[in-house]
Amino acid sequence: KQEVTQIPAALSVPEGENLVLNCSFTDSAIYNLQWFRQDPGKGLTSLLLIQSSQREQTSGRLNASLDKSSGRSTLYIAASQPGDSATYLCAVILQGGSEKLVFGKGTKLTVNP
Amino acid sequence: SAVISQKPSRDICQRGTSLTIQCQVDSQVTMMFWYRQQPGQSLTLIATANQGSEATYESGFVIDKFPISRPNLTFSTLTVSNMSPEDSSIYLCSARRAGGGYEQYFGPGTRLTVT
């Protein structure tokens, strides 16, 4: 059974700091990995999608990496801003036809001005 | 990307009643999905909704409790039947277009409280 773990559960940093959020998964037979952002009381916003054949994806100040063999992904946020405060969720789709996203519990990020 | 809306955004319901949640996508999509987010827990897939066929339910979820409709390529509904306080959750709809590496886009969610 695929399990996704995100560490830390919560993180508080001062504005301007670069930071890394971690995601690990137990079954390396994934089709892709997706990072989301969830603001309080809101739905999920897709940030980055990494296919299993890719090593990383970048969008603006965000960079996500994937090491499928070790079951790890990281989300790097450069020059953090208070507007980055949210819960960040990692999810994987397993190979084999099902499109079920298996989620971690998320990392709650607070960026202090 | 796809823009997804859900109605209602929140509701407070009494035990034993049913609530139907609507999900509308701004363009045709191949697959639609319904997830549940219980307090402090990961999002969990309830079912996958294909247009023109029965929904496919995940282990632990049954059609009598969570009937789903998918009448066309842009719309789906989820009904939470015979509600109990344990059904208090956020219910989220998501969708995927053809191609695009199976990227899923989510609606804003429906926050349900059962009293």
PDB file of C-alpha atoms in Angstrom:
ATOM      1  CA  LYS A   1       0.000   0.000   0.000  1.00  0.00           C
ATOM      2  CA  GLN A   2       1.438   3.370  -1.043  1.00  0.00           C
ATOM      3  CA  GLU A   3       2.089   5.738   1.842  1.00  0.00           C
ATOM      4  CA  VAL A   4       3.186   9.338   1.470  1.00  0.00           C
ATOM      5  CA  THR A   5       4.914  11.166   4.306  1.00  0.00           C
ATOM      6  CA  GLN A   6       5.697  14.851   4.531  1.00  0.00           C
ATOM      7  CA  ILE A   7       8.242  16.283   6.921  1.00  0.00           C
ATOM      8  CA  PRO A   8       8.096  18.621   8.728  1.00  0.00           C
ATOM      9  CA  ALA A   9       4.412  18.874   9.569  1.00  0.00           C
ATOM     10  CA  ALA A  10       4.842  22.592  10.198  1.00  0.00           C
ATOM     11  CA  LEU A  11       7.532  25.130   9.415  1.00  0.00           C
ATOM     12  CA  SER A  12       7.917  28.776  10.354  1.00  0.00           C
ATOM     13  CA  VAL A  13      10.542  30.928   8.633  1.00  0.00           C
ATOM     14  CA  PRO A  14      11.361  34.634   8.294  1.00  0.00           C
ATOM     15  CA  GLU A  15      10.609  36.379   5.039  1.00  0.00           C
ATOM     16  CA  GLY A  16      13.344  36.058   2.423  1.00  0.00           C
ATOM     17  CA  GLU A  17      14.597  32.680   3.538  1.00  0.00           C
ATOM     18  CA  ASN A  18      15.053  29.811   1.110  1.00  0.00           C
ATOM     19  CA  LEU A  19      13.410  26.616   2.297  1.00  0.00           C
ATOM     20  CA  VAL A  20      12.902  22.954   1.426  1.00  0.00           C
ATOM     21  CA  LEU A  21       9.844  20.817   1.997  1.00  0.00           C
ATOM     22  CA  ASN A  22      10.222  17.050   1.949  1.00  0.00           C
ATOM     23  CA  CYS A  23       8.006  14.274   0.646  1.00  0.00           C
ATOM     24  CA  SER A  24       8.682  10.544   0.731  1.00  0.00           C
ATOM     25  CA  PHE A  25       6.706   7.631  -0.687  1.00  0.00           C
ATOM     26  CA  THR A  26       6.989   3.912  -0.033  1.00  0.00           C
ATOM     27  CA  ASP A  27       6.315   2.477  -3.513  1.00  0.00           C
ATOM     28  CA  SER A  28       8.674   3.758  -6.207  1.00  0.00           C
ATOM     29  CA  ALA A  29       6.413   2.513  -9.031  1.00  0.00           C
ATOM     30  CA  ILE A  30       4.798   5.903  -9.513  1.00  0.00           C
ATOM     31  CA  TYR A  31       3.489   7.490 -12.710  1.00  0.00           C
ATOM     32  CA  ASN A  32       3.956  11.044 -11.516  1.00  0.00           C
ATOM     33  CA  LEU A  33       4.172  13.271  -8.457  1.00  0.00           C
ATOM     34  CA  GLN A  34       2.234  16.490  -7.965  1.00  0.00           C
ATOM     35  CA  TRP A  35       2.768  19.320  -5.486  1.00  0.00           C
ATOM     36  CA  PHE A  36      -0.220  21.392  -4.366  1.00  0.00           C
ATOM     37  CA  ARG A  37      -0.839  24.403  -2.219  1.00  0.00           C
ATOM     38  CA  GLN A  38      -3.915  24.706   0.013  1.00  0.00           C
ATOM     39  CA  ASP A  39      -4.893  27.981   1.633  1.00  0.00           C
ATOM     40  CA  PRO A  40      -7.114  27.868   4.750  1.00  0.00           C
ATOM     41  CA  GLY A  41     -10.700  27.048   3.849  1.00  0.00           C
ATOM     42  CA  LYS A  42      -9.820  26.741   0.163  1.00  0.00           C
ATOM     43  CA  GLY A  43      -9.317  24.031  -2.412  1.00  0.00           C
ATOM     44  CA  LEU A  44      -6.010  22.848  -3.838  1.00  0.00           C
ATOM     45  CA  THR A  45      -3.893  24.759  -6.324  1.00  0.00           C
ATOM     46  CA  SER A  46      -1.600  22.650  -8.485  1.00  0.00           C
ATOM     47  CA  LEU A  47       1.976  23.957  -8.299  1.00  0.00           C
ATOM     48  CA  LEU A  48       4.148  21.471 -10.145  1.00  0.00           C
ATOM     49  CA  LEU A  49       3.785  18.077 -11.796  1.00  0.00           C
ATOM     50  CA  ILE A  50       6.811  15.817 -12.227  1.00  0.00           C
ATOM     51  CA  GLN A  51       6.581  12.802 -14.484  1.00  0.00           C
ATOM     52  CA  SER A  52       8.357   9.664 -13.286  1.00  0.00           C
ATOM     53  CA  SER A  53      10.941  10.045 -16.071  1.00  0.00           C
ATOM     54  CA  GLN A  54      11.807  13.590 -14.993  1.00  0.00           C
ATOM     55  CA  ARG A  55      14.205  14.730 -12.288  1.00  0.00           C
ATOM     56  CA  GLU A  56      12.861  18.206 -11.635  1.00  0.00           C
ATOM     57  CA  GLN A  57      10.412  20.925 -12.596  1.00  0.00           C
ATOM     58  CA  THR A  58      10.612  24.652 -12.045  1.00  0.00           C
ATOM     59  CA  SER A  59       8.004  27.383 -11.899  1.00  0.00           C
ATOM     60  CA  GLY A  60       9.103  30.827 -10.823  1.00  0.00           C
ATOM     61  CA  ARG A  61      10.540  30.635  -7.305  1.00  0.00           C
ATOM     62  CA  LEU A  62       9.526  26.982  -6.965  1.00  0.00           C
ATOM     63  CA  ASN A  63      11.652  23.991  -7.880  1.00  0.00           C
ATOM     64  CA  ALA A  64      10.558  20.406  -7.319  1.00  0.00           C
ATOM     65  CA  SER A  65      12.883  17.449  -7.606  1.00  0.00           C
ATOM     66  CA  LEU A  66      12.138  13.747  -7.815  1.00  0.00           C
ATOM     67  CA  ASP A  67      14.319  10.766  -6.938  1.00  0.00           C
ATOM     68  CA  LYS A  68      12.043   7.872  -7.736  1.00  0.00           C
ATOM     69  CA  SER A  69      14.493   5.140  -6.750  1.00  0.00           C
ATOM     70  CA  SER A  70      14.826   6.476  -3.219  1.00  0.00           C
ATOM     71  CA  GLY A  71      11.158   7.445  -2.959  1.00  0.00           C
ATOM     72  CA  ARG A  72      11.791  11.130  -2.323  1.00  0.00           C
ATOM     73  CA  SER A  73      10.765  14.508  -3.622  1.00  0.00           C
ATOM     74  CA  THR A  74      11.616  17.992  -2.425  1.00  0.00           C
ATOM     75  CA  LEU A  75       9.956  21.332  -3.033  1.00  0.00           C
ATOM     76  CA  TYR A  76      12.387  24.232  -2.883  1.00  0.00           C
ATOM     77  CA  ILE A  77      10.967  27.720  -2.354  1.00  0.00           C
ATOM     78  CA  ALA A  78      13.373  30.572  -2.982  1.00  0.00           C
ATOM     79  CA  ALA A  79      13.173  33.957  -1.299  1.00  0.00           C
ATOM     80  CA  SER A  80      10.028  33.129   0.653  1.00  0.00           C
ATOM     81  CA  GLN A  81       7.276  35.737   1.057  1.00  0.00           C
ATOM     82  CA  PRO A  82       4.375  36.047   3.520  1.00  0.00           C
ATOM     83  CA  GLY A  83       2.043  35.192   0.644  1.00  0.00           C
ATOM     84  CA  ASP A  84       3.670  31.755   0.466  1.00  0.00           C
ATOM     85  CA  SER A  85       2.076  30.885   3.810  1.00  0.00           C
ATOM     86  CA  ALA A  86      -0.168  27.870   3.187  1.00  0.00           C
ATOM     87  CA  THR A  87      -0.227  24.104   3.529  1.00  0.00           C
ATOM     88  CA  TYR A  88       1.801  22.309   0.875  1.00  0.00           C
ATOM     89  CA  LEU A  89       0.654  18.855  -0.170  1.00  0.00           C
ATOM     90  CA  CYS A  90       2.512  16.182  -2.075  1.00  0.00           C
ATOM     91  CA  ALA A  91       0.652  13.429  -3.949  1.00  0.00           C
ATOM     92  CA  VAL A  92       1.596  10.531  -6.206  1.00  0.00           C
ATOM     93  CA  ILE A  93      -0.184   8.471  -8.837  1.00  0.00           C
ATOM     94  CA  LEU A  94       0.835   4.837  -8.993  1.00  0.00           C
ATOM     95  CA  GLN A  95       1.594   3.040 -12.219  1.00  0.00           C
ATOM     96  CA  GLY A  96      -1.041   0.547 -13.256  1.00  0.00           C
ATOM     97  CA  GLY A  97      -3.978   2.488 -14.624  1.00  0.00           C
ATOM     98  CA  SER A  98      -5.674   3.950 -11.568  1.00  0.00           C
ATOM     99  CA  GLU A  99      -5.505   7.725 -11.473  1.00  0.00           C
ATOM    100  CA  LYS A 100      -5.933   7.842  -7.741  1.00  0.00           C
ATOM    101  CA  LEU A 101      -3.820  10.525  -6.077  1.00  0.00           C
ATOM    102  CA  VAL A 102      -2.305   9.340  -2.789  1.00  0.00           C
ATOM    103  CA  PHE A 103      -1.660  12.346  -0.571  1.00  0.00           C
ATOM    104  CA  GLY A 104       0.596  13.154   2.321  1.00  0.00           C
ATOM    105  CA  LYS A 105      -0.800  15.111   5.257  1.00  0.00           C
ATOM    106  CA  GLY A 106       1.014  18.234   4.200  1.00  0.00           C
ATOM    107  CA  THR A 107       3.467  20.762   5.579  1.00  0.00           C
ATOM    108  CA  LYS A 108       1.979  23.935   7.033  1.00  0.00           C
ATOM    109  CA  LEU A 109       4.288  26.810   6.120  1.00  0.00           C
ATOM    110  CA  THR A 110       4.241  30.186   7.824  1.00  0.00           C
ATOM    111  CA  VAL A 111       6.435  32.960   6.432  1.00  0.00           C
ATOM    112  CA  ASN A 112       6.789  35.795   8.922  1.00  0.00           C
ATOM    113  CA  PRO A 113       7.243  39.390   7.731  1.00  0.00           C
TER     114      PRO A 113
ATOM    115  CA  SER B   1      -5.498  24.295 -16.442  1.00  0.00           C
ATOM    116  CA  ALA B   2      -9.179  23.799 -15.712  1.00  0.00           C
ATOM    117  CA  VAL B   3     -11.381  26.050 -13.591  1.00  0.00           C
ATOM    118  CA  ILE B   4     -13.635  24.071 -11.297  1.00  0.00           C
ATOM    119  CA  SER B   5     -16.511  25.375  -9.195  1.00  0.00           C
ATOM    120  CA  GLN B   6     -18.471  23.615  -6.478  1.00  0.00           C
ATOM    121  CA  LYS B   7     -21.828  24.287  -4.866  1.00  0.00           C
ATOM    122  CA  PRO B   8     -22.528  24.710  -2.030  1.00  0.00           C
ATOM    123  CA  SER B   9     -19.293  26.038  -0.560  1.00  0.00           C
ATOM    124  CA  ARG B  10     -20.416  24.997   2.894  1.00  0.00           C
ATOM    125  CA  ASP B  11     -23.447  23.604   4.646  1.00  0.00           C
ATOM    126  CA  ILE B  12     -24.635  22.535   8.058  1.00  0.00           C
ATOM    127  CA  CYS B  13     -26.942  19.538   7.933  1.00  0.00           C
ATOM    128  CA  GLN B  14     -28.852  17.433  10.391  1.00  0.00           C
ATOM    129  CA  ARG B  15     -28.131  13.804  11.050  1.00  0.00           C
ATOM    130  CA  GLY B  16     -30.062  11.449   8.768  1.00  0.00           C
ATOM    131  CA  THR B  17     -30.492  13.873   5.896  1.00  0.00           C
ATOM    132  CA  SER B  18     -28.732  13.918   2.511  1.00  0.00           C
ATOM    133  CA  LEU B  19     -26.768  16.605   0.684  1.00  0.00           C
ATOM    134  CA  THR B  20     -25.916  16.789  -3.005  1.00  0.00           C
ATOM    135  CA  ILE B  21     -22.743  18.611  -3.990  1.00  0.00           C
ATOM    136  CA  GLN B  22     -22.356  19.905  -7.519  1.00  0.00           C
ATOM    137  CA  CYS B  23     -19.099  20.203  -9.459  1.00  0.00           C
ATOM    138  CA  GLN B  24     -18.829  22.205 -12.681  1.00  0.00           C
ATOM    139  CA  VAL B  25     -15.751  22.388 -14.926  1.00  0.00           C
ATOM    140  CA  ASP B  26     -15.216  25.192 -17.422  1.00  0.00           C
ATOM    141  CA  SER B  27     -14.186  22.805 -20.207  1.00  0.00           C
ATOM    142  CA  GLN B  28     -14.640  19.186 -21.192  1.00  0.00           C
ATOM    143  CA  VAL B  29     -12.598  16.758 -19.135  1.00  0.00           C
ATOM    144  CA  THR B  30     -12.067  13.048 -19.381  1.00  0.00           C
ATOM    145  CA  MET B  31     -12.002  12.077 -15.729  1.00  0.00           C
ATOM    146  CA  MET B  32     -13.595  13.573 -12.632  1.00  0.00           C
ATOM    147  CA  PHE B  33     -12.852  12.552  -9.067  1.00  0.00           C
ATOM    148  CA  TRP B  34     -14.342  13.070  -5.614  1.00  0.00           C
ATOM    149  CA  TYR B  35     -12.087  13.300  -2.547  1.00  0.00           C
ATOM    150  CA  ARG B  36     -12.748  13.703   1.154  1.00  0.00           C
ATOM    151  CA  GLN B  37     -10.553  15.629   3.577  1.00  0.00           C
ATOM    152  CA  GLN B  38     -11.320  14.849   7.179  1.00  0.00           C
ATOM    153  CA  PRO B  39      -9.861  17.061   9.909  1.00  0.00           C
ATOM    154  CA  GLY B  40      -6.172  16.342  10.391  1.00  0.00           C
ATOM    155  CA  GLN B  41      -6.163  13.639   7.737  1.00  0.00           C
ATOM    156  CA  SER B  42      -4.863  13.253   4.195  1.00  0.00           C
ATOM    157  CA  LEU B  43      -7.167  13.710   1.256  1.00  0.00           C
ATOM    158  CA  THR B  44      -8.742  10.369   0.364  1.00  0.00           C
ATOM    159  CA  LEU B  45     -10.284   9.402  -2.954  1.00  0.00           C
ATOM    160  CA  ILE B  46     -13.945   8.431  -2.698  1.00  0.00           C
ATOM    161  CA  ALA B  47     -14.607   7.535  -6.324  1.00  0.00           C
ATOM    162  CA  THR B  48     -13.744   8.165  -9.952  1.00  0.00           C
ATOM    163  CA  ALA B  49     -16.595   9.388 -12.148  1.00  0.00           C
ATOM    164  CA  ASN B  50     -16.602   8.554 -15.856  1.00  0.00           C
ATOM    165  CA  GLN B  51     -19.147  10.054 -18.203  1.00  0.00           C
ATOM    166  CA  GLY B  52     -21.745   7.528 -19.258  1.00  0.00           C
ATOM    167  CA  SER B  53     -20.750   4.768 -16.857  1.00  0.00           C
ATOM    168  CA  GLU B  54     -20.990   3.843 -13.205  1.00  0.00           C
ATOM    169  CA  ALA B  55     -18.562   5.488 -10.840  1.00  0.00           C
ATOM    170  CA  THR B  56     -15.677   3.414  -9.520  1.00  0.00           C
ATOM    171  CA  TYR B  57     -15.517   3.456  -5.719  1.00  0.00           C
ATOM    172  CA  GLU B  58     -12.466   3.061  -3.504  1.00  0.00           C
ATOM    173  CA  SER B  59     -12.315   0.557  -0.700  1.00  0.00           C
ATOM    174  CA  GLY B  60     -14.396   1.741   2.228  1.00  0.00           C
ATOM    175  CA  PHE B  61     -16.802   3.812   0.133  1.00  0.00           C
ATOM    176  CA  VAL B  62     -20.095   2.469  -1.252  1.00  0.00           C
ATOM    177  CA  ILE B  63     -22.575   3.700  -3.815  1.00  0.00           C
ATOM    178  CA  ASP B  64     -25.531   3.644  -1.401  1.00  0.00           C
ATOM    179  CA  LYS B  65     -23.754   6.101   0.878  1.00  0.00           C
ATOM    180  CA  PHE B  66     -22.083   8.266  -1.813  1.00  0.00           C
ATOM    181  CA  PRO B  67     -24.069   8.062  -5.061  1.00  0.00           C
ATOM    182  CA  ILE B  68     -22.374   9.911  -7.909  1.00  0.00           C
ATOM    183  CA  SER B  69     -23.673  11.148 -11.228  1.00  0.00           C
ATOM    184  CA  ARG B  70     -21.697  12.226 -14.310  1.00  0.00           C
ATOM    185  CA  PRO B  71     -24.258  13.221 -16.947  1.00  0.00           C
ATOM    186  CA  ASN B  72     -21.788  14.981 -19.277  1.00  0.00           C
ATOM    187  CA  LEU B  73     -18.139  15.919 -19.726  1.00  0.00           C
ATOM    188  CA  THR B  74     -18.261  19.060 -17.567  1.00  0.00           C
ATOM    189  CA  PHE B  75     -20.506  18.204 -14.600  1.00  0.00           C
ATOM    190  CA  SER B  76     -20.750  15.763 -11.726  1.00  0.00           C
ATOM    191  CA  THR B  77     -22.609  15.456  -8.439  1.00  0.00           C
ATOM    192  CA  LEU B  78     -21.807  13.666  -5.193  1.00  0.00           C
ATOM    193  CA  THR B  79     -24.552  12.912  -2.694  1.00  0.00           C
ATOM    194  CA  VAL B  80     -23.737  12.222   0.935  1.00  0.00           C
ATOM    195  CA  SER B  81     -26.655  10.113   2.140  1.00  0.00           C
ATOM    196  CA  ASN B  82     -28.092   9.460   5.582  1.00  0.00           C
ATOM    197  CA  MET B  83     -25.472  11.702   7.130  1.00  0.00           C
ATOM    198  CA  SER B  84     -23.876  11.238  10.529  1.00  0.00           C
ATOM    199  CA  PRO B  85     -21.417  13.517  12.366  1.00  0.00           C
ATOM    200  CA  GLU B  86     -18.576  11.304  11.058  1.00  0.00           C
ATOM    201  CA  ASP B  87     -19.358  12.628   7.563  1.00  0.00           C
ATOM    202  CA  SER B  88     -18.301  16.126   8.598  1.00  0.00           C
ATOM    203  CA  SER B  89     -15.464  16.835   6.187  1.00  0.00           C
ATOM    204  CA  ILE B  90     -14.386  18.891   3.238  1.00  0.00           C
ATOM    205  CA  TYR B  91     -15.452  17.275  -0.030  1.00  0.00           C
ATOM    206  CA  LEU B  92     -13.404  18.183  -3.098  1.00  0.00           C
ATOM    207  CA  CYS B  93     -14.002  17.587  -6.756  1.00  0.00           C
ATOM    208  CA  SER B  94     -11.106  17.278  -9.186  1.00  0.00           C
ATOM    209  CA  ALA B  95     -10.755  16.772 -12.915  1.00  0.00           C
ATOM    210  CA  ARG B  96      -8.231  15.736 -15.507  1.00  0.00           C
ATOM    211  CA  ARG B  97      -8.051  16.605 -19.178  1.00  0.00           C
ATOM    212  CA  ALA B  98      -6.904  14.237 -21.886  1.00  0.00           C
ATOM    213  CA  GLY B  99      -3.123  14.222 -22.044  1.00  0.00           C
ATOM    214  CA  GLY B 100      -1.291  16.593 -19.700  1.00  0.00           C
ATOM    215  CA  GLY B 101       0.482  13.863 -17.795  1.00  0.00           C
ATOM    216  CA  TYR B 102      -2.537  13.070 -15.623  1.00  0.00           C
ATOM    217  CA  GLU B 103      -2.377  16.431 -13.860  1.00  0.00           C
ATOM    218  CA  GLN B 104      -5.439  16.951 -11.669  1.00  0.00           C
ATOM    219  CA  TYR B 105      -7.100  20.264 -10.895  1.00  0.00           C
ATOM    220  CA  PHE B 106      -9.250  20.792  -7.839  1.00  0.00           C
ATOM    221  CA  GLY B 107     -12.345  22.741  -6.981  1.00  0.00           C
ATOM    222  CA  PRO B 108     -12.592  24.969  -3.892  1.00  0.00           C
ATOM    223  CA  GLY B 109     -14.264  22.261  -1.824  1.00  0.00           C
ATOM    224  CA  THR B 110     -17.502  21.961   0.123  1.00  0.00           C
ATOM    225  CA  ARG B 111     -17.216  22.153   3.897  1.00  0.00           C
ATOM    226  CA  LEU B 112     -19.900  19.936   5.418  1.00  0.00           C
ATOM    227  CA  THR B 113     -20.825  19.932   9.085  1.00  0.00           C
ATOM    228  CA  VAL B 114     -23.313  17.342  10.325  1.00  0.00           C
ATOM    229  CA  THR B 115     -25.014  18.011  13.653  1.00  0.00           C
TER     230      THR B 115
END
